[in-house]
Amino acid sequence: MRIGLLGTGNVARALAHGWSTAGHDVLLGSRQPKDRTDLSLPVAGLKETAAHAEALVNATPGDVSVELLRSIGASALAGTLLIDVGVGLSDDFTELSHPNSSLGEQIQEAFPLTPVVKTLCTMDSTVMTAPDGLDGPSTVFLSGDNAEAKQTTGRLLTDLGWPPSSQLDIGGITTARGQEHFALLFMGIAGGLGNHTFNINVVTRPSA
């Protein structure tokens, strides 16, 4: 697929490398693409990246994501799968910028013709593309209102190394709140462990 990634930070670069290795055509989107010639990946402007994409990934800071997407325009985003991996956190990582909602919901509300799927925001970029590097299986969550969009996202997750058995569809886009609000617990766990390379696994009782 043609995958456009909005952002040029650690998350966007990790996902771009992962999907490029899997054979996808990736393009990073930046507000100032001429200043990002240091990357070993193709970079373009935001609107060009959105036009390129069959699937568009929001990997921008959550407190500016909606504004950035509006600068691209609703008509340019209509009908394009938007995979949202962003979380809005304060500079000291102690407060959410969407405490009574979620970025995923706000994007879906602002762009009703764009199917939004929330995923990958419960882990560090080091785990997103290397889940098999952990000491055992773990879980990646999907939230969204469009079943086809979630199926496509699931296939892209598989290309990053997440087998279907590790993917958990937790419901509509409102469930993105749980994914994003986990960020506060994530920071606590990271502090306790002394590193960010970990993930959680949903464990159930054995079948009768």
Coordinates of C-alpha atoms in Angstrom, one line a residue:
M1 CA 0.0 0.0 0.0
R2 CA 0.9 3.7 -0.3
I3 CA 1.3 4.8 3.3
G4 CA 1.7 8.4 4.3
L5 CA 2.9 9.2 7.8
L6 CA 2.3 12.7 9.3
G7 CA 5.3 13.5 11.4
T8 CA 9.1 12.8 11.3
G9 CA 9.7 11.9 15.0
N10 CA 10.7 8.5 16.4
V11 CA 7.3 7.0 16.0
A12 CA 6.8 8.0 12.4
R13 CA 10.3 6.9 11.4
A14 CA 10.0 3.5 13.2
L15 CA 6.7 2.8 11.5
A16 CA 7.9 4.0 8.1
H17 CA 11.0 1.7 8.3
G18 CA 8.8 -1.2 9.4
W19 CA 6.3 -0.9 6.6
S20 CA 9.0 -0.1 4.0
T21 CA 10.7 -3.4 5.0
A22 CA 7.4 -5.2 4.5
G23 CA 7.2 -3.8 1.0
H24 CA 4.9 -0.8 1.3
D25 CA 5.5 2.6 -0.4
V26 CA 6.0 5.0 2.5
L27 CA 6.3 8.8 2.6
L28 CA 6.9 11.0 5.6
G29 CA 5.0 14.3 5.9
S30 CA 6.5 17.4 7.4
R31 CA 5.5 21.0 7.6
Q32 CA 9.1 21.8 6.6
P33 CA 10.2 18.9 4.4
K34 CA 13.3 20.8 3.0
D35 CA 14.7 20.8 6.6
R36 CA 14.4 17.0 6.9
T37 CA 16.9 15.9 4.3
D38 CA 18.8 14.1 7.1
L39 CA 16.3 11.2 7.1
S40 CA 16.9 8.0 5.2
L41 CA 13.3 8.1 4.1
P42 CA 11.4 10.1 1.5
V43 CA 9.9 13.3 3.0
A44 CA 7.2 15.6 1.5
G45 CA 4.8 18.3 2.6
L46 CA 1.7 17.4 4.5
K47 CA -0.7 17.8 1.6
E48 CA 1.5 15.9 -0.8
T49 CA 1.8 13.1 1.8
A50 CA -2.0 12.9 2.2
A51 CA -2.5 12.9 -1.5
H52 CA 0.0 10.0 -1.8
A53 CA -1.6 7.9 0.8
E54 CA -4.1 5.0 0.7
A55 CA -3.6 4.8 4.4
L56 CA -2.5 7.9 6.4
V57 CA -0.9 7.7 9.8
N58 CA -1.1 10.5 12.4
A59 CA 2.1 10.4 14.3
T60 CA 2.1 14.1 15.4
P61 CA 1.8 15.4 19.0
G62 CA -1.7 14.9 20.1
D63 CA -2.3 18.5 21.2
V64 CA -1.7 19.8 17.6
S65 CA -3.0 16.9 15.5
V66 CA -6.5 18.2 14.7
E67 CA -5.2 21.6 13.8
L68 CA -2.6 20.0 11.5
L69 CA -5.1 17.8 9.8
R70 CA -7.4 20.8 9.3
S71 CA -4.5 22.5 7.4
I72 CA -4.6 19.6 5.0
G73 CA -8.4 19.9 4.5
A74 CA -11.4 17.6 5.0
S75 CA -11.9 17.1 1.3
A76 CA -8.3 15.8 0.9
L77 CA -8.8 13.3 3.8
A78 CA -12.3 12.1 2.8
G79 CA -12.4 8.4 2.2
T80 CA -8.8 7.8 3.3
L81 CA -8.1 5.4 6.2
L82 CA -6.5 7.4 9.0
I83 CA -4.6 5.4 11.6
D84 CA -4.1 7.5 14.7
V85 CA -1.2 6.7 17.0
G86 CA -1.0 10.0 18.7
V87 CA -1.5 10.9 22.4
G88 CA -1.7 14.4 23.9
L89 CA 0.5 14.7 27.0
S90 CA 1.8 17.7 28.8
D91 CA 5.5 18.5 28.7
D92 CA 6.1 16.8 32.0
F93 CA 4.0 13.7 30.9
T94 CA 1.6 14.1 33.9
E95 CA -1.6 15.3 32.2
L96 CA -3.6 14.4 29.2
S97 CA -4.6 17.1 26.7
H98 CA -7.9 15.2 26.2
P99 CA -8.9 14.2 29.8
N100 CA -12.6 13.7 29.1
S101 CA -12.3 12.4 25.5
S102 CA -9.6 11.2 23.2
L103 CA -7.7 12.4 20.2
G104 CA -9.1 9.6 18.1
E105 CA -12.7 10.7 18.9
Q106 CA -11.9 14.4 18.1
I107 CA -10.3 13.5 14.8
Q108 CA -13.3 11.3 13.8
E109 CA -15.7 14.1 14.8
A110 CA -13.8 16.7 12.9
F111 CA -13.5 14.5 9.8
P112 CA -16.7 12.4 9.6
L113 CA -15.9 11.2 6.0
T114 CA -12.5 9.8 7.1
P115 CA -12.5 6.4 8.8
V116 CA -10.3 6.7 11.9
V117 CA -8.7 3.7 13.6
K118 CA -6.8 4.1 16.9
T119 CA -3.9 1.7 17.6
L120 CA -0.3 1.4 18.7
C121 CA -0.5 4.2 21.2
T122 CA 0.0 1.9 24.3
M123 CA 3.6 1.2 23.6
D124 CA 7.0 2.8 22.8
S125 CA 8.2 3.1 19.2
T126 CA 10.8 0.4 19.9
V127 CA 8.0 -2.1 20.4
M128 CA 5.7 -1.0 17.6
T129 CA 7.8 -2.7 14.9
A130 CA 9.5 -5.4 17.0
P131 CA 6.9 -7.1 19.1
D132 CA 8.8 -10.4 18.9
G133 CA 11.7 -8.8 20.7
L134 CA 9.8 -8.9 24.0
D135 CA 9.9 -11.9 26.4
G136 CA 6.6 -13.3 25.2
P137 CA 3.4 -12.3 23.3
S138 CA 1.6 -9.0 24.0
T139 CA -1.5 -7.1 22.9
V140 CA -2.1 -4.3 20.4
F141 CA -5.6 -2.7 20.5
L142 CA -7.8 -1.3 17.8
S143 CA -10.6 1.2 18.2
G144 CA -12.8 2.5 15.4
D145 CA -16.3 2.7 13.9
N146 CA -15.5 1.3 10.5
A147 CA -15.1 -2.5 10.2
E148 CA -13.3 -2.4 6.9
A149 CA -10.9 0.2 8.1
K150 CA -10.1 -1.9 11.1
Q151 CA -9.5 -4.9 8.9
T152 CA -7.0 -3.0 6.7
T153 CA -5.3 -1.7 9.8
G154 CA -5.1 -5.2 11.2
R155 CA -3.3 -6.4 8.0
L156 CA -0.8 -3.5 8.3
L157 CA -0.2 -4.5 12.0
T158 CA 0.5 -8.0 10.8
D159 CA 3.1 -6.6 8.5
L160 CA 4.8 -5.0 11.5
G161 CA 5.0 -8.4 13.3
W162 CA 1.7 -8.4 15.2
P163 CA -0.1 -11.7 14.5
P164 CA -4.0 -11.6 14.5
S165 CA -3.8 -13.5 17.9
S166 CA -2.1 -10.4 19.4
Q167 CA -4.7 -7.9 18.0
L168 CA -7.7 -7.0 20.1
D169 CA -10.6 -5.0 18.6
I170 CA -12.1 -3.3 21.6
G171 CA -15.0 -1.5 19.9
G172 CA -15.9 1.9 18.5
I173 CA -13.8 5.0 18.4
T174 CA -15.0 6.0 21.9
T175 CA -12.9 3.2 23.3
A176 CA -9.8 5.1 22.1
R177 CA -10.1 6.9 25.5
G178 CA -8.9 3.8 27.2
Q179 CA -5.9 3.4 24.9
E180 CA -4.8 7.0 25.3
H181 CA -5.5 7.3 29.0
F182 CA -3.2 4.3 29.5
A183 CA -0.4 6.7 28.7
L184 CA -0.3 7.8 32.4
L185 CA 0.1 4.2 33.6
F186 CA 2.7 3.6 30.8
M187 CA 4.8 6.4 32.2
G188 CA 4.5 4.9 35.7
I189 CA 5.5 1.5 34.5
A190 CA 8.4 2.9 32.6
G191 CA 9.6 4.7 35.7
G192 CA 9.4 1.5 37.7
L193 CA 11.3 -0.5 35.1
G194 CA 13.8 2.1 34.2
N195 CA 13.1 1.7 30.5
H196 CA 10.3 2.1 27.9
T197 CA 10.7 -1.2 26.0
F198 CA 7.8 -3.2 27.3
N199 CA 4.1 -3.9 26.5
I200 CA 1.1 -5.4 28.2
N201 CA -0.7 -8.6 27.4
V202 CA -4.4 -9.4 28.0
V203 CA -4.5 -12.8 29.7
T204 CA -7.8 -14.7 30.1
R205 CA -8.8 -17.9 31.8
P206 CA -8.1 -21.1 29.9
S207 CA -11.0 -22.4 27.8
A208 CA -13.0 -25.1 29.5

